[in-house]
Coordinates of C-alpha atoms in Angstrom, one line a residue:
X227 CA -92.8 133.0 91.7
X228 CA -89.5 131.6 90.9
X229 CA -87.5 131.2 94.8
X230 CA -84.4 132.7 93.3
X231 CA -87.1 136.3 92.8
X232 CA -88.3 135.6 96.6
X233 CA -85.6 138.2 97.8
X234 CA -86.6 140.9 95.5
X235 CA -90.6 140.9 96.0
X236 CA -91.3 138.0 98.7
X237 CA -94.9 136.4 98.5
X238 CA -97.1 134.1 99.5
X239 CA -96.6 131.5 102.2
X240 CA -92.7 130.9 101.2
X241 CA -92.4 135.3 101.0
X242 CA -93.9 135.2 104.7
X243 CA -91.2 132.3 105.7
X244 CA -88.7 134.5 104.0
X245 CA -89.4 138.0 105.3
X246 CA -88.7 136.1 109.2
X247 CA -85.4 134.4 107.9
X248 CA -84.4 138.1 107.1
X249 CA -85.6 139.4 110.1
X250 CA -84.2 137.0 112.2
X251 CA -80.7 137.3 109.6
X252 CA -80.6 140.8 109.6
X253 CA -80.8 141.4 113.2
X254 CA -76.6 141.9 114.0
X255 CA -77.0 144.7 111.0
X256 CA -79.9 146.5 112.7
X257 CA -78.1 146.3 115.6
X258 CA -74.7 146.7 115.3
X259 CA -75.5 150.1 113.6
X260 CA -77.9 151.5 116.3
X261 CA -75.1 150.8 118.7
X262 CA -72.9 153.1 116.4
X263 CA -75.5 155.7 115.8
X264 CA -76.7 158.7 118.1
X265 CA -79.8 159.2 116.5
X266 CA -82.1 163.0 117.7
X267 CA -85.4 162.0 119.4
X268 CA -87.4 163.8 117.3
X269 CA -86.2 162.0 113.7
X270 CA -88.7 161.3 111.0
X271 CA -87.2 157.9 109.3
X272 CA -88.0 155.6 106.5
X273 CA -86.9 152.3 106.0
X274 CA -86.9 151.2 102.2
X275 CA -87.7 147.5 101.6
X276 CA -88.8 147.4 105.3
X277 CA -89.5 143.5 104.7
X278 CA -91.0 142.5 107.9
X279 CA -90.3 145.5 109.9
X280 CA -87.6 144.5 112.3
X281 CA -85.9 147.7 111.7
X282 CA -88.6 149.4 112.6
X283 CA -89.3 147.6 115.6
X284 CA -85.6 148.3 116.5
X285 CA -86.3 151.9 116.4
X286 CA -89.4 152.0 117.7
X287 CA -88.0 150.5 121.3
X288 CA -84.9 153.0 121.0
X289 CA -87.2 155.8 120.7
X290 CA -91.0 157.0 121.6
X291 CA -90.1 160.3 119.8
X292 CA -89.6 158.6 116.8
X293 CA -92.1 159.2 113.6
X294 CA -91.7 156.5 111.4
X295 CA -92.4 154.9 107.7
X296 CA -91.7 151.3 106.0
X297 CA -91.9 150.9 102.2
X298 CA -92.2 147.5 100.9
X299 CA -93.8 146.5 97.3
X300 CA -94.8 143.5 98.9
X301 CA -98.1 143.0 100.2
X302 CA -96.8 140.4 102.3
X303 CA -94.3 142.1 104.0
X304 CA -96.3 145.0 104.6
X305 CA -99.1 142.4 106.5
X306 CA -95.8 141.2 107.8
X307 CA -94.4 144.2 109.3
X308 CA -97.7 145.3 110.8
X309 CA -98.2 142.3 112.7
X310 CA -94.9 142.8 114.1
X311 CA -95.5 146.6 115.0
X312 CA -99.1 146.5 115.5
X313 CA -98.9 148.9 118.2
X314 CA -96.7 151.7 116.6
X315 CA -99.4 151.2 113.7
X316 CA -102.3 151.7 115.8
X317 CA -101.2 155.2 118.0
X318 CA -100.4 156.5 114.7
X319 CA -96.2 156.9 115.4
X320 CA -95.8 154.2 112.0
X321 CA -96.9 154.0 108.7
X322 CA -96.5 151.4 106.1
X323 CA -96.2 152.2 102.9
X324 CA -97.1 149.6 99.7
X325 CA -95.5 150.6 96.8
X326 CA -92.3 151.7 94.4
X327 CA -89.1 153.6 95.6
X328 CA -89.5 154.8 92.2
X329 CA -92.5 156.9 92.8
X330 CA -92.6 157.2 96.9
X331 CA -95.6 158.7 98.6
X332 CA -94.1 161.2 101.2
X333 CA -94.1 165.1 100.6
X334 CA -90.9 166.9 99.3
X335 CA -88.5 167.8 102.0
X336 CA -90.6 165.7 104.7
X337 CA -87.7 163.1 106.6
X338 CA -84.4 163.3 108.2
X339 CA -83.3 159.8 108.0
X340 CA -84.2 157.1 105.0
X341 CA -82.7 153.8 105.7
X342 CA -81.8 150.6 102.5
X343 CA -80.6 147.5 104.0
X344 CA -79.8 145.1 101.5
X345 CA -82.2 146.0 99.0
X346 CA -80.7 148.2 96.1
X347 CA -80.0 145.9 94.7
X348 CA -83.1 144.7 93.7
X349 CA -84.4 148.7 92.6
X350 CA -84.4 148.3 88.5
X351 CA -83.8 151.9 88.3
X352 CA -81.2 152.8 90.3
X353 CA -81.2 157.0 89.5
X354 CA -85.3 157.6 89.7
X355 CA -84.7 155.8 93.3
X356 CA -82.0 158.2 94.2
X357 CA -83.4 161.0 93.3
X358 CA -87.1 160.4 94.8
X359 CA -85.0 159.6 98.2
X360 CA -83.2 163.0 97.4
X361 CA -86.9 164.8 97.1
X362 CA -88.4 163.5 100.2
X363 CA -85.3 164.3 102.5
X364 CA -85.3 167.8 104.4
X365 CA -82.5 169.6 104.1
X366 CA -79.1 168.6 105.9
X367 CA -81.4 164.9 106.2
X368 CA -79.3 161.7 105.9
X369 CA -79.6 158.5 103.8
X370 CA -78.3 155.1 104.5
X371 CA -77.2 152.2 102.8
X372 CA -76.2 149.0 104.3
X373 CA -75.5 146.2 100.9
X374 CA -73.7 143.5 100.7
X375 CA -70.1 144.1 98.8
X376 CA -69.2 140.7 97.2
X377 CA -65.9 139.7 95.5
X378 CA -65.8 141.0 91.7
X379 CA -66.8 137.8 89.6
X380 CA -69.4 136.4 92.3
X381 CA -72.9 135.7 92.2
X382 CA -73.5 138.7 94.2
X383 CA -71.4 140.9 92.7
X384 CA -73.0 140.2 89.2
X385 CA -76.7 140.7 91.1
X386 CA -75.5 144.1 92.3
X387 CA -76.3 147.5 90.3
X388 CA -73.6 149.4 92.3
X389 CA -70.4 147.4 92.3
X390 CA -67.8 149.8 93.7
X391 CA -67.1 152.7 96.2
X392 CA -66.3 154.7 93.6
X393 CA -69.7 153.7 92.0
X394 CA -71.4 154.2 95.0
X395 CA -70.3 158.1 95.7
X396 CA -70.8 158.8 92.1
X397 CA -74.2 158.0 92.1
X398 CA -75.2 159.8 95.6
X399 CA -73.1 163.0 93.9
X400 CA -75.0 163.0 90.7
X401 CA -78.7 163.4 92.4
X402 CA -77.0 166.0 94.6
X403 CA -75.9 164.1 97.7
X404 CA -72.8 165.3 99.6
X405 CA -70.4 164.5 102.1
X406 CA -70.8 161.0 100.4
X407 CA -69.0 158.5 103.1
X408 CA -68.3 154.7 103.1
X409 CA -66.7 152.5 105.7
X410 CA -65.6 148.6 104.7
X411 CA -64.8 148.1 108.4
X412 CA -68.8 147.7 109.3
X413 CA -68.8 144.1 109.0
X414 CA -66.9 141.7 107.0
X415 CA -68.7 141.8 103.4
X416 CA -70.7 144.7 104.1
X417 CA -70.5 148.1 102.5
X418 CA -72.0 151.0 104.3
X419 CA -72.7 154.5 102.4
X420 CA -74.1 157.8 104.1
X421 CA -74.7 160.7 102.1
X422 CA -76.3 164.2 103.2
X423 CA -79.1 166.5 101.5

């Protein structure tokens, strides 16, 4: 696989090398937004493009009463992310997930937080995904994105599939999202977008 497709689908030895540079890159986001966020005991949360499960880890030492799921459509990451929260897997409080965010195996109406950091990007459908995050979300439930928001013209900014606020609230609003929110004032480059079932 070409290095430039490593972000979207890591694999193999150089996707394993690459799912710990994001952990290890991603960290300040992880945590700068857990130190923002008062999140209930008793949430059900799934992070989307888990990668190698730092998230995850993150949440699982905030909170015992935590249920949680990571979706990756890499094998690697999933092996990845297991490793990392072995125990979590084995008392049965975490479940990995390999597959699509197009077609996501979790019951209608089942979570009440679903988490995307830097990974829509990368979703080649951008509407099925929305709306099967939509489906799975109990009512009142919350989901999270946390992108990068590059200068018009960039690299980045040509690799993204939502390329403005306005873009970003209009999609949420047309699978039925409200009280669509962004803040710029995150982190320097970062775009974060919360809407509510």
């Amino acid at each position: 696989m070409k290095l430039e497709n490593q972000g979207a689908k890591p694999t193999g030895t150089i996707g394993k090398i690459i799912g710990r540079l994001m952990n290890k890159f991603h960290t300040s986001l992880y945590t700068s937004y857990l130190n923002t966020k008062d999140i209930p005991d008793n949430y059900r949360i799934l992070d989307i493009g888990c990668g190698g499960g730092k998230f995850l880890n993150y949440l699982s030492q905030r909170s015992d009463g935590f249920i949680l799921w990571g979706l990756d459509h890499s094998k690697e990451m999933i092996d990845l992310s297991g490793q990392l929260n072995r125990e979590d897997l084995k008392k049965g409080r975490l479940k990995l997930l390999k597959g699509s965010v197009h077609k996501i195996d979790i019951a209608n109406n089942s979570l009440d937080l679903v988490t995307a950091f830097e990974t829509i990007q990368f979703w080649p459908d951008i509407d099925i995904a929305l709306s099967e995050v939509f489906r799975i979300l109990d009512k009142e439930g919350k989901f999270l994105i946390i992108n990068r928001y590059p200068k018009k013209g960039t690299k980045w900014w040509k690799m993204a599939n939502i390329k403005s606020e306005e873009d970003y609230k209009t999609k949420l609003e047309n699978v039925g999202f409200c009280n669509v929110s962004i803040d710029l004032n995150f982190k320097n480059g970062w775009i974060i977008t919360e809407g509510e079932k």
